[in-house]
Short mmCIF file of C-alpha atoms in Angstrom, two decimals:
data_model
loop_
_atom_site.label_atom_id
_atom_site.label_comp_id
_atom_site.label_asym_id
_atom_site.label_seq_id
_atom_site.Cartn_x
_atom_site.Cartn_y
_atom_site.Cartn_z
CA MET A 1 111.18 74.89 120.08
CA THR A 2 108.42 77.41 119.64
CA MET A 3 108.71 80.39 117.34
CA ARG A 4 105.35 81.71 118.50
CA ILE A 5 105.05 85.44 119.27
CA ILE A 6 102.90 85.30 122.41
CA ASP A 7 103.15 88.91 123.57
CA HIS A 8 103.29 91.64 120.96
CA PRO A 9 103.78 95.26 122.06
CA VAL A 10 101.16 96.58 119.61
CA LEU A 11 98.98 93.60 118.69
CA GLY A 12 98.64 92.38 122.29
CA ARG A 13 98.57 88.85 123.63
CA LEU A 14 98.01 85.95 121.24
CA ASN A 15 94.83 83.95 121.73
CA ASP A 16 96.27 80.43 121.78
CA SER A 17 93.33 78.73 123.47
CA ASN A 18 92.42 76.64 120.42
CA THR A 19 95.46 74.37 120.53
CA ILE A 20 95.09 71.08 118.64
CA SER A 21 97.27 68.12 117.68
CA PHE A 22 98.37 67.06 114.22
CA THR A 23 101.10 64.88 112.78
CA TYR A 24 103.94 65.85 110.45
CA ASN A 25 105.87 62.95 108.91
CA GLY A 26 104.50 60.78 111.73
CA GLU A 27 105.57 63.08 114.57
CA THR A 28 102.80 64.50 116.76
CA LEU A 29 102.90 68.30 117.04
CA THR A 30 100.55 71.02 118.24
CA GLY A 31 99.22 74.06 116.41
CA LEU A 32 96.32 76.49 116.49
CA LEU A 33 93.01 75.47 114.94
CA GLY A 34 92.43 77.27 111.64
CA GLU A 35 95.89 78.75 111.22
CA SER A 36 97.75 77.80 108.03
CA ILE A 37 99.65 74.52 108.02
CA ALA A 38 102.73 76.56 107.05
CA ALA A 39 102.38 78.73 110.17
CA ALA A 40 101.87 75.69 112.40
CA LEU A 41 105.00 74.01 111.04
CA LEU A 42 107.12 77.15 111.33
CA ALA A 43 105.88 77.67 114.90
CA ASN A 44 107.31 74.21 115.65
CA GLY A 45 110.65 75.25 114.17
CA ILE A 46 110.14 73.18 111.01
CA ARG A 47 111.69 74.86 107.96
CA THR A 48 111.81 72.08 105.40
CA ILE A 49 108.36 71.34 104.01
CA ARG A 50 109.23 69.51 100.83
CA TYR A 51 112.09 68.07 98.77
CA HIS A 52 112.38 69.08 95.14
CA GLU A 53 110.81 66.43 92.91
CA GLU A 54 113.85 66.15 90.68
CA SER A 55 116.93 67.32 92.60
CA GLY A 56 115.79 66.31 96.09
CA THR A 57 117.01 69.62 97.56
CA PRO A 58 115.04 70.91 100.58
CA ARG A 59 112.40 73.63 100.20
CA GLY A 60 110.38 75.71 102.67
CA ILE A 61 107.70 78.35 102.46
CA TYR A 62 108.60 81.15 100.10
CA CYS A 63 105.70 83.45 99.13
CA ASN A 64 103.14 82.43 101.80
CA ILE A 65 100.22 83.49 99.55
CA GLY A 66 99.77 80.48 97.29
CA HIS A 67 101.74 81.60 94.24
CA CYS A 68 105.10 79.87 94.33
CA PHE A 69 103.86 76.34 95.11
CA GLU A 70 107.06 75.65 97.11
CA CYS A 71 105.14 74.48 100.20
CA ARG A 72 103.22 71.55 98.72
CA VAL A 73 102.54 68.73 101.20
CA HIS A 74 100.33 65.64 101.42
CA VAL A 75 97.31 66.22 103.69
CA ASN A 76 95.25 63.21 104.79
CA GLY A 77 96.46 61.34 101.73
CA GLN A 78 95.83 64.10 99.21
CA GLN A 79 98.99 65.28 97.47
CA GLY A 80 99.96 68.73 96.22
CA VAL A 81 98.21 70.71 98.94
CA ARG A 82 99.63 74.20 99.56
CA ALA A 83 100.56 74.46 103.25
CA CYS A 84 100.32 78.27 103.22
CA LEU A 85 96.66 78.31 102.12
CA THR A 86 95.31 75.32 104.04
CA PRO A 87 93.78 75.79 107.50
CA LEU A 88 95.01 73.38 110.17
CA GLU A 89 92.49 70.89 111.53
CA GLU A 90 92.51 68.50 114.49
CA ASN A 91 94.44 65.26 113.80
CA MET A 92 95.51 66.30 110.30
CA ASP A 93 98.03 63.88 108.86
CA ILE A 94 100.64 65.95 107.01
CA ILE A 95 103.54 64.47 105.06
CA SER A 96 106.24 66.45 103.28
CA GLY A 97 106.42 66.24 99.51
CA GLY A 98 109.44 64.31 98.29
CA LYS A 99 111.72 63.45 95.41
CA LEU A 100 110.02 61.54 92.61
CA PRO A 101 111.61 58.90 90.41
CA THR A 102 113.04 60.21 87.12
CA PRO A 103 113.27 56.96 85.14
CA VAL A 104 113.88 58.52 81.73
CA ARG A 105 116.70 60.69 82.99
CA ASP A 106 118.19 57.82 85.01
CA TRP A 107 118.01 55.54 81.99
CA ARG A 108 119.72 58.11 79.78
CA ALA A 109 122.44 58.71 82.37
CA ASN A 110 123.24 54.99 82.38
CA ASN A 111 122.81 54.29 78.69
CA GLU A 112 124.12 57.29 76.78
CA MET B 1 67.83 91.12 92.36
CA ASN B 2 71.06 92.35 90.78
CA ASN B 3 74.06 90.26 91.60
CA ALA B 4 77.80 90.57 91.40
CA ILE B 5 80.90 88.51 92.07
CA VAL B 6 84.10 89.93 93.46
CA ILE B 7 87.36 87.98 93.14
CA GLY B 8 89.70 88.96 95.95
CA ALA B 9 88.77 89.63 99.58
CA GLY B 10 91.36 92.34 100.16
CA PRO B 11 90.56 95.98 100.93
CA ALA B 12 89.48 96.78 97.35
CA GLY B 13 87.30 93.70 96.92
CA VAL B 14 85.55 93.89 100.27
CA SER B 15 84.87 97.62 100.04
CA GLY B 16 83.53 97.09 96.51
CA ALA B 17 81.26 94.37 97.86
CA ILE B 18 80.07 96.68 100.64
CA SER B 19 79.20 99.47 98.17
CA MET B 20 77.24 97.11 95.94
CA ALA B 21 75.42 95.51 98.88
CA GLN B 22 74.45 99.00 100.06
CA GLN B 23 72.92 99.54 96.61
CA GLY B 24 70.83 96.40 97.00
CA PHE B 25 73.07 93.91 95.19
CA LYS B 26 73.51 90.30 96.17
CA VAL B 27 77.30 89.95 96.29
CA THR B 28 79.61 86.94 96.54
CA VAL B 29 83.30 87.47 97.34
CA ILE B 30 85.73 84.67 96.44
CA ASP B 31 89.30 84.41 97.74
CA GLU B 32 91.78 81.56 97.98
CA TYR B 33 93.13 82.65 101.37
CA MET B 34 91.45 81.42 104.55
CA LYS B 35 90.94 84.91 105.95
CA ALA B 36 89.52 88.07 104.38
CA GLY B 37 91.87 91.05 104.18
CA GLY B 38 94.45 90.18 101.53
CA ARG B 39 97.69 92.10 101.87
CA LEU B 40 96.02 94.48 104.30
CA LEU B 41 96.14 91.71 106.94
CA GLY B 42 99.87 92.00 107.55
CA GLN B 43 100.12 95.79 107.73
CA LEU B 44 101.19 97.46 110.94
CA TYR B 45 102.55 100.97 111.15
CA GLU B 46 102.27 104.10 113.22
CA GLU B 47 100.29 106.83 111.49
CA PRO B 48 101.74 110.35 111.25
CA THR B 49 98.65 111.53 113.11
CA GLY B 50 99.35 109.07 115.95
CA GLY B 51 97.79 105.69 116.60
CA TRP B 52 98.48 102.43 114.81
CA TRP B 53 97.21 101.19 111.46
CA ASN B 54 96.57 97.56 112.37
CA GLY B 55 95.83 95.48 109.26
CA VAL B 56 94.29 92.58 111.19
CA LYS B 57 91.79 94.92 112.85
CA GLU B 58 91.07 96.93 109.67
CA SER B 59 90.46 93.70 107.75
CA ALA B 60 88.09 92.39 110.42
CA ASN B 61 86.15 95.68 110.36
CA LEU B 62 85.71 95.53 106.59
CA TYR B 63 84.79 91.84 106.70
CA ASN B 64 82.22 92.33 109.47
CA SER B 65 80.65 95.34 107.71
CA ALA B 66 80.27 93.25 104.56
CA LEU B 67 78.80 90.29 106.47
CA ALA B 68 76.29 92.60 108.17
CA LEU B 69 75.11 93.72 104.72
CA GLY B 70 74.57 90.11 103.65
CA VAL B 71 77.68 89.69 101.50
CA ASP B 72 78.51 86.02 100.97
CA PHE B 73 82.17 85.00 101.34
CA LYS B 74 83.72 81.94 99.74
CA LEU B 75 87.15 81.80 101.37
CA SER B 76 89.78 79.07 100.79
CA THR B 77 88.37 78.98 97.25
CA PRO B 78 90.86 79.40 94.40
CA VAL B 79 89.50 80.68 91.07
CA SER B 80 91.10 78.84 88.16
CA ASN B 81 89.46 80.50 85.18
CA ILE B 82 86.91 83.08 84.06
CA GLU B 83 85.19 83.35 80.70
CA LYS B 84 82.16 85.00 79.17
CA ILE B 85 79.35 82.79 77.94
CA ASP B 86 76.02 84.17 76.66
CA GLY B 87 76.53 87.58 78.25
CA GLN B 88 77.40 86.15 81.65
CA TRP B 89 80.78 85.92 83.34
CA VAL B 90 81.46 82.34 84.37
CA VAL B 91 83.80 81.92 87.34
CA TYR B 92 85.39 78.50 87.82
CA THR B 93 86.60 77.57 91.30
CA ASN B 94 87.94 74.34 92.79
CA GLU B 95 84.42 73.47 93.94
CA HIS B 96 81.64 75.29 92.12
CA THR B 97 81.09 77.33 88.99
CA TYR B 98 79.41 80.69 89.47
CA THR B 99 77.82 83.02 86.91
CA THR B 100 77.15 86.76 87.04
CA PRO B 101 76.74 89.71 84.68
CA ASN B 102 78.93 91.89 86.96
CA LEU B 103 82.45 90.76 87.82
CA LEU B 104 84.93 92.79 89.85
CA LEU B 105 88.56 91.67 89.77
CA ALA B 106 90.36 92.77 92.91
CA THR B 107 93.19 90.26 92.88
CA GLY B 108 95.82 92.58 94.34
CA ALA B 109 99.54 92.21 93.96
CA ALA B 110 102.32 89.66 94.26
CA GLU B 111 105.99 90.08 95.04
CA SER B 112 108.69 89.91 92.41
CA PRO B 113 111.31 87.35 93.39
CA ILE B 114 115.04 88.12 93.14
CA PRO B 115 116.92 84.89 92.52
CA ILE B 116 120.37 84.89 94.16
CA PRO B 117 122.60 81.87 94.87
CA GLY B 118 121.10 79.84 97.72
CA TRP B 119 117.64 81.39 97.56
CA THR B 120 115.81 78.05 97.48
CA LEU B 121 117.09 77.08 100.97
CA PRO B 122 114.37 76.70 103.61
CA GLY B 123 114.41 79.90 105.68
CA VAL B 124 114.51 82.16 102.62
CA MET B 125 111.14 83.77 102.03
CA SER B 126 109.58 86.83 100.46
CA VAL B 127 109.43 89.82 102.78
CA GLY B 128 105.62 89.72 102.59
CA ALA B 129 105.68 86.11 103.78
CA ALA B 130 107.68 87.15 106.84
CA GLN B 131 105.22 89.99 107.45
CA VAL B 132 102.17 87.72 107.40
CA MET B 133 103.89 85.09 109.58
CA THR B 134 104.83 87.74 112.13
CA ASN B 135 101.75 89.95 112.31
CA VAL B 136 98.92 87.64 111.25
CA HIS B 137 99.96 84.14 112.34
CA ARG B 138 102.20 85.41 115.13
CA VAL B 139 105.09 83.13 114.25
CA LYS B 140 108.68 84.35 113.95
CA PRO B 141 110.26 83.69 110.55
CA GLY B 142 113.48 83.18 112.53
CA ASN B 143 115.54 84.76 115.29
CA LYS B 144 117.93 86.83 113.22
CA GLY B 145 117.68 87.68 109.54
CA VAL B 146 118.80 89.80 106.65
CA ILE B 147 116.51 91.55 104.18
CA VAL B 148 117.67 91.55 100.55
CA GLY B 149 116.26 94.47 98.55
CA VAL B 150 115.95 98.07 99.76
CA ASN B 151 112.54 99.62 99.08
CA VAL B 152 109.48 101.06 100.83
CA LEU B 153 107.96 97.67 101.57
CA SER B 154 111.16 96.13 102.93
CA SER B 155 111.93 99.06 105.23
CA ALA B 156 108.36 99.09 106.57
CA ILE B 157 108.44 95.34 107.23
CA ALA B 158 111.92 95.55 108.79
CA MET B 159 110.41 97.84 111.40
CA GLU B 160 107.48 95.46 111.94
CA LEU B 161 109.90 92.58 112.54
CA LYS B 162 111.78 94.72 115.02
CA ILE B 163 108.56 95.54 116.91
CA ALA B 164 107.97 91.78 117.25
CA ASN B 165 111.47 91.44 118.73
CA ILE B 166 113.00 89.74 115.70
CA GLU B 167 116.53 90.85 114.94
CA VAL B 168 117.22 92.25 111.47
CA ALA B 169 121.01 92.35 110.98
CA CYS B 170 120.75 94.63 107.97
CA ILE B 171 118.87 95.50 104.79
CA ALA B 172 121.18 95.23 101.78
CA LEU B 173 120.99 95.12 98.02
CA PRO B 174 120.83 91.91 96.01
CA LYS B 175 123.76 90.86 93.88
CA LEU B 176 123.50 92.72 90.57
CA THR B 177 122.32 90.35 87.84
CA LYS B 178 120.24 90.58 84.70
CA VAL B 179 117.24 89.61 86.83
CA SER B 180 117.84 91.90 89.81
CA GLU B 181 118.50 94.88 87.48
CA GLU B 182 117.60 98.14 89.23
CA THR B 183 117.08 96.51 92.63
CA GLY B 184 120.82 95.75 92.55
CA ASN B 185 121.94 99.21 91.43
CA PRO B 186 122.80 101.51 94.38
CA LEU B 187 122.18 104.76 92.53
CA ALA B 188 118.78 103.63 91.22
CA VAL B 189 117.80 102.40 94.69
CA MET B 190 118.86 105.65 96.32
CA ASN B 191 116.80 107.63 93.84
CA SER B 192 113.71 105.62 94.67
CA LEU B 193 114.41 105.89 98.41
CA LEU B 194 114.65 109.67 98.30
CA ASN B 195 110.94 109.68 97.59
CA VAL B 196 110.19 108.02 100.89
CA ALA B 197 112.78 109.83 102.97
CA HIS B 198 109.98 111.77 104.71
CA MET B 199 109.19 108.52 106.51
CA ALA B 200 112.65 108.43 108.04
CA PRO B 201 112.76 109.02 111.78
CA SER B 202 116.02 110.91 111.42
CA GLN B 203 115.86 114.64 110.70
CA LEU B 204 119.24 114.28 109.04
CA VAL B 205 117.90 111.87 106.44
CA LYS B 206 114.87 114.08 105.85
CA MET B 207 117.04 117.14 105.33
CA GLY B 208 119.58 115.21 103.30
CA SER B 209 116.89 114.04 100.91
CA LYS B 210 115.93 117.65 100.19
CA LEU B 211 119.54 118.51 99.42
CA MET B 212 119.82 115.67 96.93
CA LYS B 213 117.62 117.14 94.26
CA ASN B 214 120.23 117.28 91.52
CA ASP B 215 122.01 114.40 89.82
CA PHE B 216 125.53 115.47 90.76
CA LEU B 217 124.69 115.49 94.46
CA LYS B 218 122.96 112.12 94.09
CA LYS B 219 126.09 110.66 92.51
CA MET B 220 128.20 112.12 95.33
CA GLY B 221 125.71 110.81 97.89
CA ILE B 222 125.96 107.23 96.71
CA THR B 223 129.73 107.40 96.15
CA PHE B 224 130.31 108.49 99.73
CA TYR B 225 127.44 106.50 101.23
CA PRO B 226 128.88 104.90 104.40
CA LYS B 227 129.94 101.27 103.84
CA LYS B 228 128.50 100.21 107.19
CA GLY B 229 125.16 101.66 106.12
CA MET B 230 122.91 104.30 107.64
CA LYS B 231 120.59 103.29 110.42
CA MET B 232 116.83 103.56 110.24
CA TRP B 233 115.01 102.32 113.37
CA ASP B 234 118.44 101.02 114.44
CA ILE B 235 118.64 98.70 111.40
CA PRO B 236 121.60 99.36 109.07
CA ILE B 237 120.42 100.09 105.52
CA MET B 238 123.30 99.22 103.25
CA LEU B 239 123.26 100.69 99.78
CA ARG B 240 126.91 99.88 99.11
CA LYS B 241 126.78 96.22 100.14
CA ALA B 242 125.07 93.34 98.39
CA VAL B 243 124.08 89.86 99.50
CA ILE B 244 125.93 87.74 96.95
CA GLU B 245 125.14 84.31 98.39
CA ILE B 246 122.89 82.61 100.93
CA TYR B 247 124.52 79.54 102.48
CA GLY B 248 123.51 76.62 104.68
CA ASN B 249 123.31 72.85 104.59
CA ASN B 250 119.62 72.12 104.86
CA SER B 251 118.39 75.58 105.79
CA VAL B 252 119.74 79.13 106.01
CA GLU B 253 122.89 79.44 108.12
CA GLY B 254 124.12 82.79 106.85
CA VAL B 255 124.76 85.18 103.98
CA VAL B 256 127.86 86.44 102.21
CA LEU B 257 127.97 90.23 101.90
CA ALA B 258 130.31 92.16 99.63
CA ASP B 259 131.01 95.85 99.02
CA ILE B 260 129.71 97.13 95.70
CA SER B 261 130.53 100.09 93.49
CA PRO B 262 127.94 102.88 92.93
CA SER B 263 126.76 100.98 89.86
CA GLY B 264 126.53 97.64 91.68
CA GLU B 265 129.72 95.76 90.71
CA ILE B 266 131.17 93.57 93.45
CA ILE B 267 134.51 94.80 94.83
CA PRO B 268 136.67 91.64 95.07
CA GLY B 269 138.15 90.75 98.42
CA THR B 270 135.48 92.54 100.47
CA GLU B 271 133.34 89.45 101.14
CA THR B 272 132.21 88.93 104.74
CA LYS B 273 129.83 86.42 106.33
CA ILE B 274 126.94 87.09 108.67
CA SER B 275 125.27 84.23 110.56
CA VAL B 276 121.48 84.42 110.26
CA ASP B 277 118.69 81.86 110.34
CA PHE B 278 116.34 83.56 107.88
CA VAL B 279 116.54 85.76 104.79
CA CYS B 280 113.77 87.90 103.30
CA ILE B 281 113.76 88.73 99.62
CA ALA B 282 112.14 92.06 98.76
CA GLY B 283 111.79 92.51 95.02
CA GLY B 284 108.82 94.87 95.17
CA LEU B 285 105.19 94.33 94.21
CA TYR B 286 103.57 93.92 90.81
CA PRO B 287 99.85 93.89 89.87
CA LEU B 288 98.40 90.39 89.91
CA ALA B 289 96.32 90.31 86.76
CA GLU B 290 96.25 86.79 85.30
CA LEU B 291 92.46 86.58 85.43
CA ALA B 292 92.08 89.83 83.46
CA ALA B 293 94.45 88.35 80.88
CA LEU B 294 92.39 85.14 80.69
CA ALA B 295 89.27 87.25 80.16
CA GLY B 296 90.91 88.98 77.20
CA CYS B 297 91.62 92.46 78.56
CA PRO B 298 94.23 94.48 76.67
CA PHE B 299 97.27 95.27 78.84
CA HIS B 300 99.80 98.08 79.05
CA TRP B 301 103.21 98.12 80.70
CA ILE B 302 103.30 101.18 82.94
CA GLU B 303 106.43 101.45 85.04
CA GLU B 304 104.83 103.93 87.47
CA LEU B 305 102.01 101.49 88.24
CA GLY B 306 104.39 98.60 88.93
CA GLY B 307 104.02 96.49 85.78
CA TYR B 308 101.41 95.32 83.31
CA VAL B 309 97.92 96.59 84.10
CA PRO B 310 94.63 95.77 82.35
CA LEU B 311 93.29 98.76 80.42
CA HIS B 312 90.59 100.52 82.44
CA ASN B 313 89.09 103.98 82.84
CA GLU B 314 89.08 106.19 85.91
CA THR B 315 85.78 104.76 87.13
CA MET B 316 87.28 101.21 87.07
CA GLU B 317 85.62 99.79 83.94
CA THR B 318 87.69 97.54 81.69
CA VAL B 319 87.03 97.47 77.95
CA LEU B 320 85.09 94.22 78.44
CA ASP B 321 81.41 94.55 79.19
CA GLY B 322 80.58 93.71 82.81
CA LEU B 323 84.22 93.40 83.90
CA TYR B 324 85.65 95.86 86.43
CA VAL B 325 88.92 96.20 88.35
CA ALA B 326 89.96 97.77 91.67
CA GLY B 327 92.93 97.79 94.01
CA ASN B 328 96.50 96.80 93.18
CA ILE B 329 95.53 95.05 89.94
CA THR B 330 95.28 98.65 88.64
CA GLY B 331 98.70 99.68 89.99
CA ILE B 332 100.68 99.37 93.21
CA GLU B 333 99.36 101.69 95.92
CA GLY B 334 98.40 101.54 99.59
CA ALA B 335 95.39 99.86 101.20
CA LYS B 336 93.58 103.11 101.92
CA ILE B 337 93.58 103.88 98.20
CA ALA B 338 92.45 100.33 97.41
CA ILE B 339 89.46 100.83 99.71
CA LYS B 340 88.44 103.99 97.82
CA GLN B 341 88.94 102.28 94.47
CA GLY B 342 86.76 99.37 95.57
CA HIS B 343 84.03 101.77 96.67
CA LEU B 344 84.22 103.57 93.31
CA ALA B 345 84.11 100.31 91.34
CA GLY B 346 81.10 99.13 93.36
CA LEU B 347 79.23 102.36 92.58
CA THR B 348 80.16 102.14 88.89
CA ILE B 349 78.73 98.62 88.70
CA ALA B 350 75.53 99.68 90.49
CA ASN B 351 75.23 102.75 88.27
CA LYS B 352 75.44 100.63 85.10
CA ASN B 353 72.58 98.52 86.36
CA TYR B 354 70.51 101.51 87.52
CA ASN B 355 70.71 103.47 84.24
CA GLY B 356 73.05 106.14 85.51
CA LYS B 357 71.23 107.35 88.59
CA LEU B 358 74.41 107.24 90.73
CA GLU B 359 76.49 109.70 88.69
CA HIS B 360 76.65 112.13 91.57
CA GLU B 361 77.87 109.45 94.02
CA ILE B 362 80.50 108.34 91.50
CA GLN B 363 81.90 111.86 91.17
CA ASP B 364 82.02 112.04 94.94
CA ALA B 365 83.84 108.69 95.20
CA LEU B 366 86.32 109.83 92.55
CA LYS B 367 87.06 112.96 94.57
CA GLN B 368 87.59 110.88 97.71
CA LEU B 369 89.97 108.58 95.83
CA ASN B 370 92.02 111.47 94.47
CA SER B 371 92.31 113.15 97.85
CA THR B 372 93.31 109.86 99.53
CA ARG B 373 95.97 109.40 96.85
CA ALA B 374 97.25 112.95 97.27
CA ASN B 375 97.53 112.50 101.05
CA ALA B 376 98.98 108.98 101.03
CA PHE B 377 101.69 108.57 103.65
CA ILE B 378 103.32 105.65 101.89
CA GLN B 379 103.74 105.94 98.15
CA PHE B 380 105.05 102.85 96.43
CA HIS B 381 105.81 104.81 93.32
CA PRO B 382 106.38 108.58 93.37
CA ASN B 383 104.98 109.13 89.87
CA ILE B 384 101.71 107.29 90.35
CA ASN B 385 99.74 110.20 88.86
CA ILE B 386 101.87 110.16 85.71
CA GLY B 387 101.17 106.43 85.42
CA LYS B 388 97.44 107.03 85.81
CA GLN B 389 97.57 109.73 83.10
CA LYS B 390 99.38 107.39 80.71
CA LEU B 391 96.69 104.79 81.26
CA GLN B 392 93.98 107.37 80.65
CA GLN B 393 95.63 108.26 77.31
CA TYR B 394 95.60 104.57 76.31
CA TRP B 395 91.92 104.42 77.26
CA ILE B 396 91.04 107.45 75.13
CA LYS B 397 92.99 106.01 72.21
CA HIS B 398 91.20 102.68 72.60
CA GLN B 399 87.79 104.40 72.57
CA GLN B 400 88.77 106.29 69.39
CA ASP B 401 89.97 103.08 67.75
CA ILE B 402 86.65 101.39 68.53
CA LYS B 403 84.78 104.31 66.91
CA LEU B 404 86.95 104.02 63.80
CA VAL B 405 86.22 100.33 63.53
CA LYS B 406 82.49 100.92 63.97
CA ASN B 407 82.42 103.66 61.32
#
C-alpha cells in the first residue's frame, strides 16, 4: 500500500526516480533516496515505528522534527536513531525499537 | 576574515547568513534537519495578491542564494550545547566543535502537545508533522483524519491536506483539561479565531467577525454556535465539540467526539464516534529557545510572543556579547517576518564588527521588518506589537540595572 502523493495540484508531479531498497524488521521495502526514514516507512503504510521501552505499547512518528524522540529505530546496528531526521540510504537495515527488560520492577512485582 | 555561525537553517537563519556573507563574512549554518528551510519547508497557501507561497520553492531559493555567496551548510548536524570560552562561542555538535565570536540563534519554534486519551497511538501526530509529510515528503499521513485544536496553524494545514486530496472529517477542540487549558475553551478559541476571520473564504464569517466586537455578542455567538460546526473550505470547524478520546488497537481507528458547553465542559450522553485513520494535534507554536537558556540569556514570559523568549533588543542583540537571535525564537510570527529579522540580525552582527558603519542599513532593515509585520496576512498572535513593546521595556530596564551595578 502506498501513501505517496504522486500528483499534487499545486506542487506538481513528484520526482520519484531515485527509488532504492531498504529493509525494515527484515522485510524489503522501497523508498526515495535521501528522504527521511519516517517518510519512507509511512509511504509504505507503516505506522508503528517503536514499542515503548517499559510498557511495550506501540508508537509512531509524532513531531517529525526531532523533538519528541518517539520515532527512535536501530539503523545498521546503531540504536536510538531518530527516523524523522535520518536520510534514507540504499540497503539501510532498519529495525524498530522495542520493549526493554525491567528487572528491578519485575523483581519487586514478584517479591513485594 | 570575520566569521559567524548560525544555528538553524530556516528562513531567519539562512537570510541572516546571506546578509553576513554579503558583508564579507565567512558563515557556517548548522541544522539538525536534512534539508534547509525549517518550518518554511511545509508552507503552502494562496496569497491574497494571487499566486502560491510554496515553502519548498522559497526554501530552495534562500538556500541557493546562500550557497552562491559561499555560505557553508552543516545539515543533519544536531547542536547539543553552546558555551562561551575565552571570548569565543563554542558550538558542540554530534561530530565537530566549532568556535566563533559571532553566534546567531535562529532555532525557530516547536509545537505544544495536547495530551488526550489515546494520543500515543501510531497515527496521532502533530499538525506540523502532517504538513511536512504531505507537502515536503509527499506522503499522506492517512486517508481520513481529524484535527484536534482550532487555531490559525491548524486551519491553514487543514486546507493544505485538502489540496493534497486527504480527507479532514473535522477540526474540533481538545477535551478540556488542566493541560489543554485555553485550547479546550470554546469562548477563548473563538476570540482568537476572530482575529483571523479575514482569512475566511466566506463573506458571512468575515462580516460576522466584525459584528462580534463586544463581549456580550461573543458570548451569544459561542452559545448559539452550530453544533455541527461551520464550514471553512468545506471542512467543519467545531467549536462546540471536543475530541475526548482517540481509540484503536495498534493504531488510530477513530475518535470519540462529545458536545461541550461554552466553557468547555462535556455534555454527558452526546458522545459519537468517527472512524479515521489519523489524528493531528494542534496545540500551537512556542519559541524554541533551549540553546539561549544554556548560554545564560535572561528570559521573559510574553503571552503575545507565544511563550518564553530570550531578552533581546529591536536589532536582535541578546544581553550576552556576541550572541544574537532571529526568527521564531523571538516570538511566533510568519516566515516573511523571520526573513526580515534574519537580515536585520545579520546586519547588526556585521555592524558590530565594522565599528558602526552600517547604521543606515540597519535602520532600513528595521523599517522593512516593521512594514512586513504590519502587512502580514497571517498573524499568529493579534497583539504581537504589544508583546514586542513589553520586551523592549524589559530591555530598557535591564540596561538601567546594568548601569546601576556598574556605578
